[in-house]
Structures are given as C-alpha cells and as structure tokens.
XYZ file of N, CA and C in Angstrom:
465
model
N 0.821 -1.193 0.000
C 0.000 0.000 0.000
C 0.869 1.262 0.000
N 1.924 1.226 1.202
C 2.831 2.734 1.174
C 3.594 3.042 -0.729
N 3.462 1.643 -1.314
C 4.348 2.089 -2.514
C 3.088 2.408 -3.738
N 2.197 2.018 -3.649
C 1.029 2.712 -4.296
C 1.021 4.304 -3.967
N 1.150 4.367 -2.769
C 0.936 5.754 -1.954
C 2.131 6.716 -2.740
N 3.047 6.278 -2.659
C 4.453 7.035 -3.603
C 4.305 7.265 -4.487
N 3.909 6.396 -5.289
C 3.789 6.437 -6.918
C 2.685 7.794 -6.891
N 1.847 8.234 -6.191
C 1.071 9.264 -6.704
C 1.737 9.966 -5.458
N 2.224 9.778 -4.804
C 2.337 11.432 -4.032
C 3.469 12.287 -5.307
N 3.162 13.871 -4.634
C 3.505 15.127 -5.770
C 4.882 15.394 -5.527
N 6.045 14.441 -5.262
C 7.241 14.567 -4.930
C 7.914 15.162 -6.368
N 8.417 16.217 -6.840
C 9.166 16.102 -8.414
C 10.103 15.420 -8.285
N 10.649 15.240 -9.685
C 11.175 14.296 -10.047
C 12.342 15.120 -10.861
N 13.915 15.175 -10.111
C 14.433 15.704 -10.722
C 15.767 14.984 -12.026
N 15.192 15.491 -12.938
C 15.806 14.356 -14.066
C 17.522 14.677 -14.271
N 18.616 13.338 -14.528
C 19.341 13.825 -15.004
C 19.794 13.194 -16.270
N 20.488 13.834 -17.195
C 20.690 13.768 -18.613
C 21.306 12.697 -18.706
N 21.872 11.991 -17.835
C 22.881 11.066 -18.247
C 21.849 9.969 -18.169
N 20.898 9.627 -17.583
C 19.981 8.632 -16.660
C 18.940 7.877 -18.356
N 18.942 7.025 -18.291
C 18.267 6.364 -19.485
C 16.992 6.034 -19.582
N 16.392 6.373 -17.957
C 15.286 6.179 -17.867
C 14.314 7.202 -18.550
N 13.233 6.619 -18.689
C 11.925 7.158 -19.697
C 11.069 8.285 -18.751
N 11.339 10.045 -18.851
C 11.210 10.634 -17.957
C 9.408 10.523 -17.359
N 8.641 10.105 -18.156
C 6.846 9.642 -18.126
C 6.769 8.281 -17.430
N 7.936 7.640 -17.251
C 7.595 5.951 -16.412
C 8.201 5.864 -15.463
N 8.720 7.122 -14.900
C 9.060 7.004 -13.597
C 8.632 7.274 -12.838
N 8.172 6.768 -11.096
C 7.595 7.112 -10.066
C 7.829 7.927 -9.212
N 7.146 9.149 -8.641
C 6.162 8.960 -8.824
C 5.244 9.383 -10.257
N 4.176 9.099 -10.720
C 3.784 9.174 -11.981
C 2.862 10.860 -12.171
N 2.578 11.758 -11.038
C 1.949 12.567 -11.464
C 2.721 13.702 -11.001
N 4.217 13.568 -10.991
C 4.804 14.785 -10.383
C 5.601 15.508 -11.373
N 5.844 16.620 -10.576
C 6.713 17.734 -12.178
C 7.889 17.090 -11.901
N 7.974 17.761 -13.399
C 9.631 16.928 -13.724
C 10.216 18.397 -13.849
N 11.827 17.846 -13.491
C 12.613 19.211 -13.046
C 14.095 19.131 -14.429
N 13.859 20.009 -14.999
C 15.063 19.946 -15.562
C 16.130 21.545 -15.506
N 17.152 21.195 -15.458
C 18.238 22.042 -15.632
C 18.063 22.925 -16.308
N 18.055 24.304 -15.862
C 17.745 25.482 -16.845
C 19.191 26.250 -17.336
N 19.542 25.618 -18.745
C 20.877 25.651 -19.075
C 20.003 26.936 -20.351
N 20.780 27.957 -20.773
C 20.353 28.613 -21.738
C 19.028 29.066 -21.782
N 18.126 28.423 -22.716
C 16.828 28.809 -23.519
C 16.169 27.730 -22.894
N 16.557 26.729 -22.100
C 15.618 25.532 -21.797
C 14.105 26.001 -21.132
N 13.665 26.721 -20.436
C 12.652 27.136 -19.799
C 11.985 27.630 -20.963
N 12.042 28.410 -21.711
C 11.321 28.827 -23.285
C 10.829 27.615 -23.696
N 12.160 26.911 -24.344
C 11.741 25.721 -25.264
C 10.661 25.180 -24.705
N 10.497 24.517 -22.937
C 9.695 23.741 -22.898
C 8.376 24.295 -22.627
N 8.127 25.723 -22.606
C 6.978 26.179 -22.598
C 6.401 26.543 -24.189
N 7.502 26.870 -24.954
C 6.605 26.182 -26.167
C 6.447 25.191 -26.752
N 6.513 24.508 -26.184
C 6.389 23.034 -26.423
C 4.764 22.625 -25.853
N 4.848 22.851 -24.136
C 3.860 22.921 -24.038
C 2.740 23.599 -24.396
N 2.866 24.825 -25.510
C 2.046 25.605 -25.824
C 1.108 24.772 -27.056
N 2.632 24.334 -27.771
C 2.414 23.081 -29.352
C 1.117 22.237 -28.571
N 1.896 21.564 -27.671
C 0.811 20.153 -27.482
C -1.155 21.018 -27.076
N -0.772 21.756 -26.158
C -2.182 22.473 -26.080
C -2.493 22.889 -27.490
N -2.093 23.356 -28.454
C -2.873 23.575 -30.048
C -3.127 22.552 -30.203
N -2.444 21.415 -30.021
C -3.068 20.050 -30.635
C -4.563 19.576 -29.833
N -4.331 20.096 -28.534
C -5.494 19.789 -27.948
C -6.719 20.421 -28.460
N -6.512 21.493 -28.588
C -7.696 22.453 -28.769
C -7.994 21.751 -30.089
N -7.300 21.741 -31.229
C -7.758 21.457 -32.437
C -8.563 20.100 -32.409
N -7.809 18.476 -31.301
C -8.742 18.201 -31.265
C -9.634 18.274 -30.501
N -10.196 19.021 -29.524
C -11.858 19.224 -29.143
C -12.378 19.700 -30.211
N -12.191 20.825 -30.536
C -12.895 21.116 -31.815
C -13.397 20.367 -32.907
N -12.663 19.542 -33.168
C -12.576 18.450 -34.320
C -13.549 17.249 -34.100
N -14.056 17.054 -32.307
C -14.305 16.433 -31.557
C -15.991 17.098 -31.856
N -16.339 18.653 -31.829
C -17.244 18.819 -30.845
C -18.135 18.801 -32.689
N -17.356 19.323 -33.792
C -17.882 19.175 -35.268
C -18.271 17.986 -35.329
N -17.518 16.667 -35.111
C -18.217 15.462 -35.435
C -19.440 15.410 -34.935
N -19.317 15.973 -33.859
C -20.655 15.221 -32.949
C -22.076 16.135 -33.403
N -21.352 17.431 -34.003
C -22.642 18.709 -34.530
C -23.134 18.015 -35.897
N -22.004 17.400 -36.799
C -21.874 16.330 -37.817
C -23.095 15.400 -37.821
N -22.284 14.065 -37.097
C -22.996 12.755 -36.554
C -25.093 13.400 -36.335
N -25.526 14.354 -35.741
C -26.150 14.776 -35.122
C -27.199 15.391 -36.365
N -26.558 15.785 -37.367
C -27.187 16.611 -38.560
C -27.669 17.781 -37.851
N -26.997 18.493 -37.302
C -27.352 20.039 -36.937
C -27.983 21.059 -37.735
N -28.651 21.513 -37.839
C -28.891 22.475 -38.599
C -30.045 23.523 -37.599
N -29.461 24.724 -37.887
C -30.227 25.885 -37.108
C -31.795 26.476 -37.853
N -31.410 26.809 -39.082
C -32.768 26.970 -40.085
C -33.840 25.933 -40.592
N -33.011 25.017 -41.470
C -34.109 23.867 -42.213
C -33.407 22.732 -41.623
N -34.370 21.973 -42.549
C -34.154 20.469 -42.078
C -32.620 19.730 -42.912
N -32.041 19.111 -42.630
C -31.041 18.683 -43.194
C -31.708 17.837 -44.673
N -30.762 17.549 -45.552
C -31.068 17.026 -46.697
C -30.921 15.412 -46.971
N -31.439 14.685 -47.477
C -31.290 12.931 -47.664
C -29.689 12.986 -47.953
N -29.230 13.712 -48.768
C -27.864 13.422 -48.805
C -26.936 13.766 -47.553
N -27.622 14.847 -47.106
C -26.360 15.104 -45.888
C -26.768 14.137 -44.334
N -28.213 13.910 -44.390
C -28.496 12.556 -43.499
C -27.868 11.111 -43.526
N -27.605 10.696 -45.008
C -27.026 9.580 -45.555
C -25.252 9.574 -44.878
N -24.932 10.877 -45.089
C -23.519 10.952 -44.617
C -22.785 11.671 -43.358
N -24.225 11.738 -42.266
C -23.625 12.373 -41.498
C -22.834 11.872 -40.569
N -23.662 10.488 -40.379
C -23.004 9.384 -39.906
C -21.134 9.018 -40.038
N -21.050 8.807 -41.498
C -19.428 8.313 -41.579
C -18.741 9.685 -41.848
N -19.131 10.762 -42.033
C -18.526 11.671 -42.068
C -17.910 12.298 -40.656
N -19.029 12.231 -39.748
C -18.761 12.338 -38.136
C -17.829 11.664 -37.181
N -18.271 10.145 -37.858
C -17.069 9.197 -37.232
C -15.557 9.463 -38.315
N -15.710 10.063 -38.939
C -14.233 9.886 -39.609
C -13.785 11.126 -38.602
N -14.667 12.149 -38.653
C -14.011 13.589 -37.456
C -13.772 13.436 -36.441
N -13.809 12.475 -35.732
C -13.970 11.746 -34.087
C -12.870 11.084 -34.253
N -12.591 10.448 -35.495
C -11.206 9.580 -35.580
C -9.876 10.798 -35.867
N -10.617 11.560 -36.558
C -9.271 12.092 -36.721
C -9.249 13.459 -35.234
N -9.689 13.386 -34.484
C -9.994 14.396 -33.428
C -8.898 13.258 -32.747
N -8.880 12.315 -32.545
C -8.138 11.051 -31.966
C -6.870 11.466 -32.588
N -6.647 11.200 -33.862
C -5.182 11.515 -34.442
C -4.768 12.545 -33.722
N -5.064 14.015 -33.639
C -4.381 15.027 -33.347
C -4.450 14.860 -32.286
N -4.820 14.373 -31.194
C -5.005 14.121 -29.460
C -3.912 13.388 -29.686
N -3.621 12.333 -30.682
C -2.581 11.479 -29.872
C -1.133 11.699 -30.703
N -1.174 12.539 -31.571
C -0.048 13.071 -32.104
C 0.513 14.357 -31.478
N -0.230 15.226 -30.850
C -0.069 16.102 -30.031
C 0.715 15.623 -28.841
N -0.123 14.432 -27.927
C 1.073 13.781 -26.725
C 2.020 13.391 -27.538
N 1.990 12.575 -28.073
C 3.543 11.698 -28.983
C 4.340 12.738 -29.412
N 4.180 14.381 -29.865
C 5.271 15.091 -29.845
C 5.430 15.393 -28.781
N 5.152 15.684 -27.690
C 5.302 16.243 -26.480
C 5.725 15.429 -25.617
N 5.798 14.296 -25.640
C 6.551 12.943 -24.752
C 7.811 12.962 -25.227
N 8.264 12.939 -26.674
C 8.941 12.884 -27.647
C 10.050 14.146 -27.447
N 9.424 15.539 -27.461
C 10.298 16.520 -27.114
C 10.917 16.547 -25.632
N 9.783 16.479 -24.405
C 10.388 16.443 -23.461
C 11.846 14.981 -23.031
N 11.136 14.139 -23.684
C 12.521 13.315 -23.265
C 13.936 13.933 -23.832
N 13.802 13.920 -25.139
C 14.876 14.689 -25.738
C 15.482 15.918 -24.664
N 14.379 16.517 -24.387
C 15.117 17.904 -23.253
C 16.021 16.951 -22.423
N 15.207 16.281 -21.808
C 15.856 15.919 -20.477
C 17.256 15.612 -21.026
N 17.150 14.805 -21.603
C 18.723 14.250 -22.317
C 19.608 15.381 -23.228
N 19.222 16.456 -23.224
C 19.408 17.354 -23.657
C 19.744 17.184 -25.335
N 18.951 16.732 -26.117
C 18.914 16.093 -27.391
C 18.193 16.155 -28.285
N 17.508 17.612 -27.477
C 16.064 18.278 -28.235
C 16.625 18.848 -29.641
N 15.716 18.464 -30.792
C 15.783 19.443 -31.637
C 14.550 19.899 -32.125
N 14.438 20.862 -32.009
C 12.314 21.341 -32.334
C 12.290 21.369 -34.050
N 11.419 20.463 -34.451
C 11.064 20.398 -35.946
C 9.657 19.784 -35.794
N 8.901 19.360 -36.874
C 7.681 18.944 -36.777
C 8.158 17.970 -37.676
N 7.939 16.649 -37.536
C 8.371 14.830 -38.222
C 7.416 14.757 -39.529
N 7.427 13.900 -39.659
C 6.522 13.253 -40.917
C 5.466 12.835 -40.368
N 5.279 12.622 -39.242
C 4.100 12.232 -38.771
C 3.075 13.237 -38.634
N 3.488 14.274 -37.893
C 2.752 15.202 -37.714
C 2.305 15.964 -38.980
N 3.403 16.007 -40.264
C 3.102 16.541 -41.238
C 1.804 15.238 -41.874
N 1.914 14.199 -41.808
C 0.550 13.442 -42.260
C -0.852 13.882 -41.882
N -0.606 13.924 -40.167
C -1.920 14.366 -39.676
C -2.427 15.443 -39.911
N -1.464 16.603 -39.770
C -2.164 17.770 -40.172
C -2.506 18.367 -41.816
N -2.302 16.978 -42.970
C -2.474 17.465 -44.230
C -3.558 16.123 -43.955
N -4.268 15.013 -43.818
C -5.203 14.594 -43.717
C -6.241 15.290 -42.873
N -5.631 16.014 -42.059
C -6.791 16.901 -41.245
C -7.426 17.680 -42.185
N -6.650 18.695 -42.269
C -7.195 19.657 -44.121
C -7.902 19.419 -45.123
N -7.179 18.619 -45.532
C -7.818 17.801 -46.062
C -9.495 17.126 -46.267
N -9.352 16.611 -44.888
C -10.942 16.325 -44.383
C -11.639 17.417 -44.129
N -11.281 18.618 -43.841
C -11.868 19.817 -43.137
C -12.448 20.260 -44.614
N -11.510 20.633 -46.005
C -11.876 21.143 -46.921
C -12.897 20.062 -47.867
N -12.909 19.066 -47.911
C -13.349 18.367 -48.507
C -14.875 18.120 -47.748
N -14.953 18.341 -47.081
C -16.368 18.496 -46.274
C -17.016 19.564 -46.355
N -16.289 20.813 -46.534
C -16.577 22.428 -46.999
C -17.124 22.201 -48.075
N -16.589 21.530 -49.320
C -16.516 21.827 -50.308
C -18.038 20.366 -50.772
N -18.108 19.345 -50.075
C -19.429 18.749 -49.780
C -20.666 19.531 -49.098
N -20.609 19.633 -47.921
C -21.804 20.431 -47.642
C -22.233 22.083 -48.833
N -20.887 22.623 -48.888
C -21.342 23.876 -50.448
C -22.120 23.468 -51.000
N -21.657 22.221 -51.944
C -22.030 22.066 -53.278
C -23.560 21.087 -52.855
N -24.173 20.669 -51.827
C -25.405 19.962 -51.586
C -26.373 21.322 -50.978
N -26.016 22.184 -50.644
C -26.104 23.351 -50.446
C -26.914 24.354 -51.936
N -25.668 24.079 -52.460
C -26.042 24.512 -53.722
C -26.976 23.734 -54.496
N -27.240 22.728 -54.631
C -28.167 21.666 -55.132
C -29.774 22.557 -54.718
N -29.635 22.089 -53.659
C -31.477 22.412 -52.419
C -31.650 23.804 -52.807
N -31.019 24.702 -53.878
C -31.928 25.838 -53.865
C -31.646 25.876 -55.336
C-alpha cells in the first residue's frame, strides 16, 4: 500500500541527462519533472507545451464538429437525404481524426520532453505530424466543399 501511496504522491522528479530512464515511467507518476535550466531551456519547454495544447484544442474542436456532424445540426431547415445519408461516416471519420491530433499532439510532447531531459532536443515537426495535419485539411476542406455544393443543389 505505502508504494502505491508514492507512486502518486507530488514529490518532483528531478531528471538527469545522463539517466536512461523514460522521464513519463518514472515514479512517482503525477509529479513535475525538473530539468536544468541551461540557456533557452525554460522557453523551449513552454513552447512546447504551448504546441501540445494547439493540438489539444484542435482536437476538441474536431471532436465537438463530429458530434454537430454525426447529429445533422442544422439551425434553419431540415437537413437534406444526402447530408443525413452521410452524417453518420462523415462524423465518425471527425472523431477519428480528433483522436489523431489528441494522440499526435502527446507523442510530440513525450517525444520533445525526453529529448530535453537528455538534452537532445531538436524542435522540428516529423513526418508524422506533417501526415496528420495534411489529412486533417484535407478532411476539413473536402467536407466544406461537400456540404457547399449539396447546399447549392437544395436551392
């Protein structure tokens, strides 16, 4: 029980660069992590944390459209057979990709902070992130450019 008790008490955790351990799997698990403020390090990791919060926000958002989506929202008229037919997989594809950017957002941000700790950071955005955020667009415009043109149909 006392080592359950550790693992969450708010003790930080002060990291050092040489140490190989994985700075997110060490105990206790919900405490700040302390790193060496050599140069610019205090910047970097606050924009870092700024990055991963855009990722967040983008996906709630991405999150709260599916569900206005899924739902066939509409404030004036009634939605149309075509946009009923697709609100469904169109919604769940926005919910999935609301998932992508939630979990590409942590995966850079796990990703950068270890690097800090080890001091081995280099700030760029991967191929990964460049996937998600051109399938995001992607889906965002291509749904613009669906609801327009069914839009344009009904009148």
């Amino acid at each position: 029980m006392s080592r359950l008790l550790h693992s969450l008490s708010p003790h930080p955790i002060d990291l050092d660069p040489t140490s190989s351990t994985h700075p997110f799997l060490t105990a206790p698990f919900f405490s700040p992590l302390l790193f060496p403020n050599n140069s610019s390090d205090a910047r970097d990791h606050c924009a870092n944390e700024r990055t991963f919060l855009s990722w967040l926000r983008l996906s709630v958002y991405m999150a709260i459209v599916s569900i206005a989506i899924a739902i066939s929202f509409h404030l004036k008229n009634e939605p149309t057979e075509v946009e009923k037919r697709l609100a469904l997989p169109v919604g769940l594809l926005f919910w999935v990709l609301s998932f992508a950017c939630l979990a590409n957002g942590f995966a850079n941000y796990v990703k950068t902070v270890t690097k800090y700790g080890r001091r081995r950071a280099l700030v760029q955005s991967g191929w990964k992130t460049q996937i998600v955020f051109t399938v995001v667009s992607c889906a965002i415009v291509a749904v613009c450019v669906l609801l327009l043109s069914t839009n344009a149909k009904q009148r």
